[in-house]
JSON list of C-alpha atoms in Angstrom, two decimals:
[
{"chain": "A", "resi": 1, "resn": "GLN", "atom": "CA", "xyz": [0.00, 0.00, 0.00]},
{"chain": "A", "resi": 2, "resn": "VAL", "atom": "CA", "xyz": [1.41, 3.37, -1.02]},
{"chain": "A", "resi": 3, "resn": "HIS", "atom": "CA", "xyz": [1.53, 5.94, 1.74]},
{"chain": "A", "resi": 4, "resn": "LEU", "atom": "CA", "xyz": [2.41, 9.61, 1.25]},
{"chain": "A", "resi": 5, "resn": "VAL", "atom": "CA", "xyz": [3.34, 12.10, 3.96]},
{"chain": "A", "resi": 6, "resn": "GLU", "atom": "CA", "xyz": [3.70, 15.81, 3.19]},
{"chain": "A", "resi": 7, "resn": "SER", "atom": "CA", "xyz": [5.60, 18.35, 5.26]},
{"chain": "A", "resi": 8, "resn": "GLY", "atom": "CA", "xyz": [7.05, 21.82, 4.95]},
{"chain": "A", "resi": 9, "resn": "GLY", "atom": "CA", "xyz": [3.97, 23.98, 4.79]},
{"chain": "A", "resi": 10, "resn": "GLY", "atom": "CA", "xyz": [3.65, 27.19, 6.77]},
{"chain": "A", "resi": 11, "resn": "SER", "atom": "CA", "xyz": [2.95, 30.88, 6.68]},
{"chain": "A", "resi": 12, "resn": "VAL", "atom": "CA", "xyz": [5.11, 33.32, 4.73]},
{"chain": "A", "resi": 13, "resn": "GLN", "atom": "CA", "xyz": [4.88, 36.83, 3.37]},
{"chain": "A", "resi": 14, "resn": "ALA", "atom": "CA", "xyz": [4.47, 37.49, -0.31]},
{"chain": "A", "resi": 15, "resn": "GLY", "atom": "CA", "xyz": [7.76, 37.11, -2.13]},
{"chain": "A", "resi": 16, "resn": "GLY", "atom": "CA", "xyz": [8.97, 34.47, 0.27]},
{"chain": "A", "resi": 17, "resn": "SER", "atom": "CA", "xyz": [9.87, 30.83, -0.30]},
{"chain": "A", "resi": 18, "resn": "LEU", "atom": "CA", "xyz": [8.91, 27.43, 1.04]},
{"chain": "A", "resi": 19, "resn": "ARG", "atom": "CA", "xyz": [9.94, 23.90, 0.19]},
{"chain": "A", "resi": 20, "resn": "LEU", "atom": "CA", "xyz": [7.39, 21.14, 0.52]},
{"chain": "A", "resi": 21, "resn": "SER", "atom": "CA", "xyz": [8.43, 17.53, 0.93]},
{"chain": "A", "resi": 22, "resn": "CYS", "atom": "CA", "xyz": [6.49, 14.34, 0.35]},
{"chain": "A", "resi": 23, "resn": "ALA", "atom": "CA", "xyz": [7.86, 11.05, 1.65]},
{"chain": "A", "resi": 24, "resn": "VAL", "atom": "CA", "xyz": [6.69, 8.10, -0.44]},
{"chain": "A", "resi": 25, "resn": "TYR", "atom": "CA", "xyz": [6.33, 4.75, 1.33]},
{"chain": "A", "resi": 26, "resn": "GLY", "atom": "CA", "xyz": [5.39, 1.33, 0.01]},
{"chain": "A", "resi": 27, "resn": "TYR", "atom": "CA", "xyz": [5.79, 1.95, -3.71]},
{"chain": "A", "resi": 28, "resn": "THR", "atom": "CA", "xyz": [7.19, -1.10, -5.45]},
{"chain": "A", "resi": 29, "resn": "GLY", "atom": "CA", "xyz": [6.95, -0.29, -9.16]},
{"chain": "A", "resi": 30, "resn": "SER", "atom": "CA", "xyz": [9.62, 1.16, -11.44]},
{"chain": "A", "resi": 31, "resn": "SER", "atom": "CA", "xyz": [7.22, 3.30, -13.47]},
{"chain": "A", "resi": 32, "resn": "TYR", "atom": "CA", "xyz": [5.26, 5.99, -11.69]},
{"chain": "A", "resi": 33, "resn": "CYS", "atom": "CA", "xyz": [3.66, 9.40, -11.74]},
{"chain": "A", "resi": 34, "resn": "LEU", "atom": "CA", "xyz": [4.04, 11.84, -8.87]},
{"chain": "A", "resi": 35, "resn": "GLY", "atom": "CA", "xyz": [2.30, 15.16, -8.56]},
{"chain": "A", "resi": 36, "resn": "TRP", "atom": "CA", "xyz": [1.58, 18.18, -6.42]},
{"chain": "A", "resi": 37, "resn": "PHE", "atom": "CA", "xyz": [-1.95, 19.54, -6.30]},
{"chain": "A", "resi": 38, "resn": "ARG", "atom": "CA", "xyz": [-3.53, 22.34, -4.30]},
{"chain": "A", "resi": 39, "resn": "GLN", "atom": "CA", "xyz": [-6.95, 23.31, -3.13]},
{"chain": "A", "resi": 40, "resn": "ALA", "atom": "CA", "xyz": [-7.96, 26.75, -1.91]},
{"chain": "A", "resi": 41, "resn": "PRO", "atom": "CA", "xyz": [-11.12, 27.26, 0.15]},
{"chain": "A", "resi": 42, "resn": "GLY", "atom": "CA", "xyz": [-14.20, 27.15, -2.04]},
{"chain": "A", "resi": 43, "resn": "LYS", "atom": "CA", "xyz": [-12.23, 26.07, -5.10]},
{"chain": "A", "resi": 44, "resn": "GLU", "atom": "CA", "xyz": [-11.59, 22.81, -6.87]},
{"chain": "A", "resi": 45, "resn": "ARG", "atom": "CA", "xyz": [-8.35, 20.93, -6.42]},
{"chain": "A", "resi": 46, "resn": "GLU", "atom": "CA", "xyz": [-5.93, 21.84, -9.19]},
{"chain": "A", "resi": 47, "resn": "VAL", "atom": "CA", "xyz": [-2.62, 20.55, -10.46]},
{"chain": "A", "resi": 48, "resn": "VAL", "atom": "CA", "xyz": [0.54, 22.40, -9.55]},
{"chain": "A", "resi": 49, "resn": "ALA", "atom": "CA", "xyz": [3.22, 20.16, -11.08]},
{"chain": "A", "resi": 50, "resn": "GLY", "atom": "CA", "xyz": [3.92, 16.55, -11.98]},
{"chain": "A", "resi": 51, "resn": "ILE", "atom": "CA", "xyz": [6.92, 14.33, -12.62]},
{"chain": "A", "resi": 52, "resn": "ASP", "atom": "CA", "xyz": [7.24, 10.79, -13.88]},
{"chain": "A", "resi": 53, "resn": "SER", "atom": "CA", "xyz": [9.79, 8.02, -13.50]},
{"chain": "A", "resi": 54, "resn": "ASP", "atom": "CA", "xyz": [11.53, 9.10, -16.72]},
{"chain": "A", "resi": 55, "resn": "GLY", "atom": "CA", "xyz": [12.04, 12.58, -15.33]},
{"chain": "A", "resi": 56, "resn": "SER", "atom": "CA", "xyz": [9.48, 14.31, -17.51]},
{"chain": "A", "resi": 57, "resn": "ILE", "atom": "CA", "xyz": [7.94, 17.33, -15.80]},
{"chain": "A", "resi": 58, "resn": "SER", "atom": "CA", "xyz": [4.83, 19.37, -16.25]},
{"chain": "A", "resi": 59, "resn": "SER", "atom": "CA", "xyz": [3.70, 22.42, -14.34]},
{"chain": "A", "resi": 60, "resn": "ALA", "atom": "CA", "xyz": [0.74, 24.76, -14.28]},
{"chain": "A", "resi": 61, "resn": "ASP", "atom": "CA", "xyz": [1.14, 28.06, -16.08]},
{"chain": "A", "resi": 62, "resn": "SER", "atom": "CA", "xyz": [0.38, 29.90, -12.86]},
{"chain": "A", "resi": 63, "resn": "VAL", "atom": "CA", "xyz": [3.53, 28.57, -11.18]},
{"chain": "A", "resi": 64, "resn": "LYS", "atom": "CA", "xyz": [6.00, 28.30, -14.06]},
{"chain": "A", "resi": 65, "resn": "GLY", "atom": "CA", "xyz": [9.21, 30.11, -13.29]},
{"chain": "A", "resi": 66, "resn": "ARG", "atom": "CA", "xyz": [8.39, 30.16, -9.56]},
{"chain": "A", "resi": 67, "resn": "PHE", "atom": "CA", "xyz": [7.83, 26.54, -8.48]},
{"chain": "A", "resi": 68, "resn": "THR", "atom": "CA", "xyz": [10.09, 23.57, -9.16]},
{"chain": "A", "resi": 69, "resn": "ILE", "atom": "CA", "xyz": [9.19, 19.91, -8.69]},
{"chain": "A", "resi": 70, "resn": "SER", "atom": "CA", "xyz": [11.99, 17.42, -8.05]},
{"chain": "A", "resi": 71, "resn": "GLN", "atom": "CA", "xyz": [12.91, 14.14, -6.39]},
{"chain": "A", "resi": 72, "resn": "ASP", "atom": "CA", "xyz": [15.82, 12.96, -4.30]},
{"chain": "A", "resi": 73, "resn": "ASN", "atom": "CA", "xyz": [18.28, 10.50, -5.84]},
{"chain": "A", "resi": 74, "resn": "ALA", "atom": "CA", "xyz": [16.68, 7.55, -4.07]},
{"chain": "A", "resi": 75, "resn": "LYS", "atom": "CA", "xyz": [13.32, 8.61, -5.50]},
{"chain": "A", "resi": 76, "resn": "THR", "atom": "CA", "xyz": [11.66, 8.21, -2.14]},
{"chain": "A", "resi": 77, "resn": "THR", "atom": "CA", "xyz": [10.96, 11.88, -1.53]},
{"chain": "A", "resi": 78, "resn": "LEU", "atom": "CA", "xyz": [9.17, 14.38, -3.75]},
{"chain": "A", "resi": 79, "resn": "TYR", "atom": "CA", "xyz": [9.84, 18.10, -3.37]},
{"chain": "A", "resi": 80, "resn": "LEU", "atom": "CA", "xyz": [8.17, 21.31, -4.40]},
{"chain": "A", "resi": 81, "resn": "GLN", "atom": "CA", "xyz": [10.37, 24.38, -4.17]},
{"chain": "A", "resi": 82, "resn": "MET", "atom": "CA", "xyz": [8.15, 27.44, -4.14]},
{"chain": "A", "resi": 83, "resn": "ASN", "atom": "CA", "xyz": [9.71, 30.86, -4.70]},
{"chain": "A", "resi": 84, "resn": "SER", "atom": "CA", "xyz": [8.20, 34.31, -5.18]},
{"chain": "A", "resi": 85, "resn": "LEU", "atom": "CA", "xyz": [5.07, 33.21, -3.38]},
{"chain": "A", "resi": 86, "resn": "LYS", "atom": "CA", "xyz": [1.88, 35.18, -3.91]},
{"chain": "A", "resi": 87, "resn": "PRO", "atom": "CA", "xyz": [-1.26, 35.43, -1.76]},
{"chain": "A", "resi": 88, "resn": "GLU", "atom": "CA", "xyz": [-3.12, 33.50, -4.46]},
{"chain": "A", "resi": 89, "resn": "ASP", "atom": "CA", "xyz": [-0.82, 30.53, -3.78]},
{"chain": "A", "resi": 90, "resn": "THR", "atom": "CA", "xyz": [-2.53, 30.10, -0.41]},
{"chain": "A", "resi": 91, "resn": "ALA", "atom": "CA", "xyz": [-4.03, 26.60, -0.34]},
{"chain": "A", "resi": 92, "resn": "MET", "atom": "CA", "xyz": [-3.77, 23.12, 1.06]},
{"chain": "A", "resi": 93, "resn": "TYR", "atom": "CA", "xyz": [-1.09, 21.34, -0.92]},
{"chain": "A", "resi": 94, "resn": "TYR", "atom": "CA", "xyz": [-1.31, 17.61, -1.59]},
{"chain": "A", "resi": 95, "resn": "CYS", "atom": "CA", "xyz": [1.12, 15.17, -3.10]},
{"chain": "A", "resi": 96, "resn": "ALA", "atom": "CA", "xyz": [-0.21, 12.28, -5.14]},
{"chain": "A", "resi": 97, "resn": "ALA", "atom": "CA", "xyz": [1.15, 9.12, -6.71]},
{"chain": "A", "resi": 98, "resn": "ASP", "atom": "CA", "xyz": [0.15, 6.35, -9.03]},
{"chain": "A", "resi": 99, "resn": "TYR", "atom": "CA", "xyz": [1.71, 3.56, -11.03]},
{"chain": "A", "resi": 100, "resn": "GLY", "atom": "CA", "xyz": [2.87, 4.51, -14.50]},
{"chain": "A", "resi": 101, "resn": "PRO", "atom": "CA", "xyz": [3.48, 4.83, -17.26]},
{"chain": "A", "resi": 102, "resn": "CYS", "atom": "CA", "xyz": [2.06, 8.31, -17.48]},
{"chain": "A", "resi": 103, "resn": "THR", "atom": "CA", "xyz": [2.07, 11.10, -19.99]},
{"chain": "A", "resi": 104, "resn": "ILE", "atom": "CA", "xyz": [2.35, 14.85, -19.74]},
{"chain": "A", "resi": 105, "resn": "VAL", "atom": "CA", "xyz": [-1.45, 14.90, -19.81]},
{"chain": "A", "resi": 106, "resn": "THR", "atom": "CA", "xyz": [-2.07, 12.16, -17.25]},
{"chain": "A", "resi": 107, "resn": "MET", "atom": "CA", "xyz": [0.48, 13.45, -14.76]},
{"chain": "A", "resi": 108, "resn": "SER", "atom": "CA", "xyz": [-1.52, 16.67, -14.66]},
{"chain": "A", "resi": 109, "resn": "THR", "atom": "CA", "xyz": [-4.89, 14.94, -14.24]},
{"chain": "A", "resi": 110, "resn": "LEU", "atom": "CA", "xyz": [-6.29, 14.61, -10.75]},
{"chain": "A", "resi": 111, "resn": "ALA", "atom": "CA", "xyz": [-8.37, 11.53, -11.57]},
{"chain": "A", "resi": 112, "resn": "GLU", "atom": "CA", "xyz": [-5.29, 9.61, -12.66]},
{"chain": "A", "resi": 113, "resn": "TYR", "atom": "CA", "xyz": [-3.88, 9.48, -9.14]},
{"chain": "A", "resi": 114, "resn": "GLY", "atom": "CA", "xyz": [-4.94, 6.76, -6.75]},
{"chain": "A", "resi": 115, "resn": "TYR", "atom": "CA", "xyz": [-2.80, 7.65, -3.74]},
{"chain": "A", "resi": 116, "resn": "TRP", "atom": "CA", "xyz": [-2.89, 10.93, -1.85]},
{"chain": "A", "resi": 117, "resn": "GLY", "atom": "CA", "xyz": [-1.23, 12.47, 1.16]},
{"chain": "A", "resi": 118, "resn": "GLN", "atom": "CA", "xyz": [-3.07, 14.25, 3.93]},
{"chain": "A", "resi": 119, "resn": "GLY", "atom": "CA", "xyz": [-2.04, 17.72, 2.77]},
{"chain": "A", "resi": 120, "resn": "THR", "atom": "CA", "xyz": [0.04, 20.57, 4.16]},
{"chain": "A", "resi": 121, "resn": "GLN", "atom": "CA", "xyz": [-1.21, 24.13, 4.47]},
{"chain": "A", "resi": 122, "resn": "VAL", "atom": "CA", "xyz": [0.55, 27.02, 2.76]},
{"chain": "A", "resi": 123, "resn": "THR", "atom": "CA", "xyz": [-0.55, 30.54, 3.67]},
{"chain": "A", "resi": 124, "resn": "VAL", "atom": "CA", "xyz": [0.91, 33.59, 1.92]},
{"chain": "A", "resi": 125, "resn": "SER", "atom": "CA", "xyz": [0.14, 37.02, 3.35]},
{"chain": "A", "resi": 126, "resn": "SER", "atom": "CA", "xyz": [0.38, 40.27, 1.45]}
]
């Protein structure tokens, strides 16, 4: 059973940075999709960025140039480096995983992911 645990959320001022981490437990496959999603109050959950086992990356237009998705060398931890944060980035951030293969389209699709973490809150004040 795949288990995901996020950490690293918090409160920052606009222009600040945070790095989110997601520890991935129990995954046994060699092909996978990993993603970061977020959900603000009253809004639908949306994709932030995704990465697959081949290293292909996709990211939402709203975060390009500011957020970077990556993995550690052991591929057991997923990261989201968030720079130049804006108040509109305030949301609960979730990491997600599923067995691959995946495409640029599927790694950005919420319904494609079967495993989710509990979320970590990011609050950006102006």
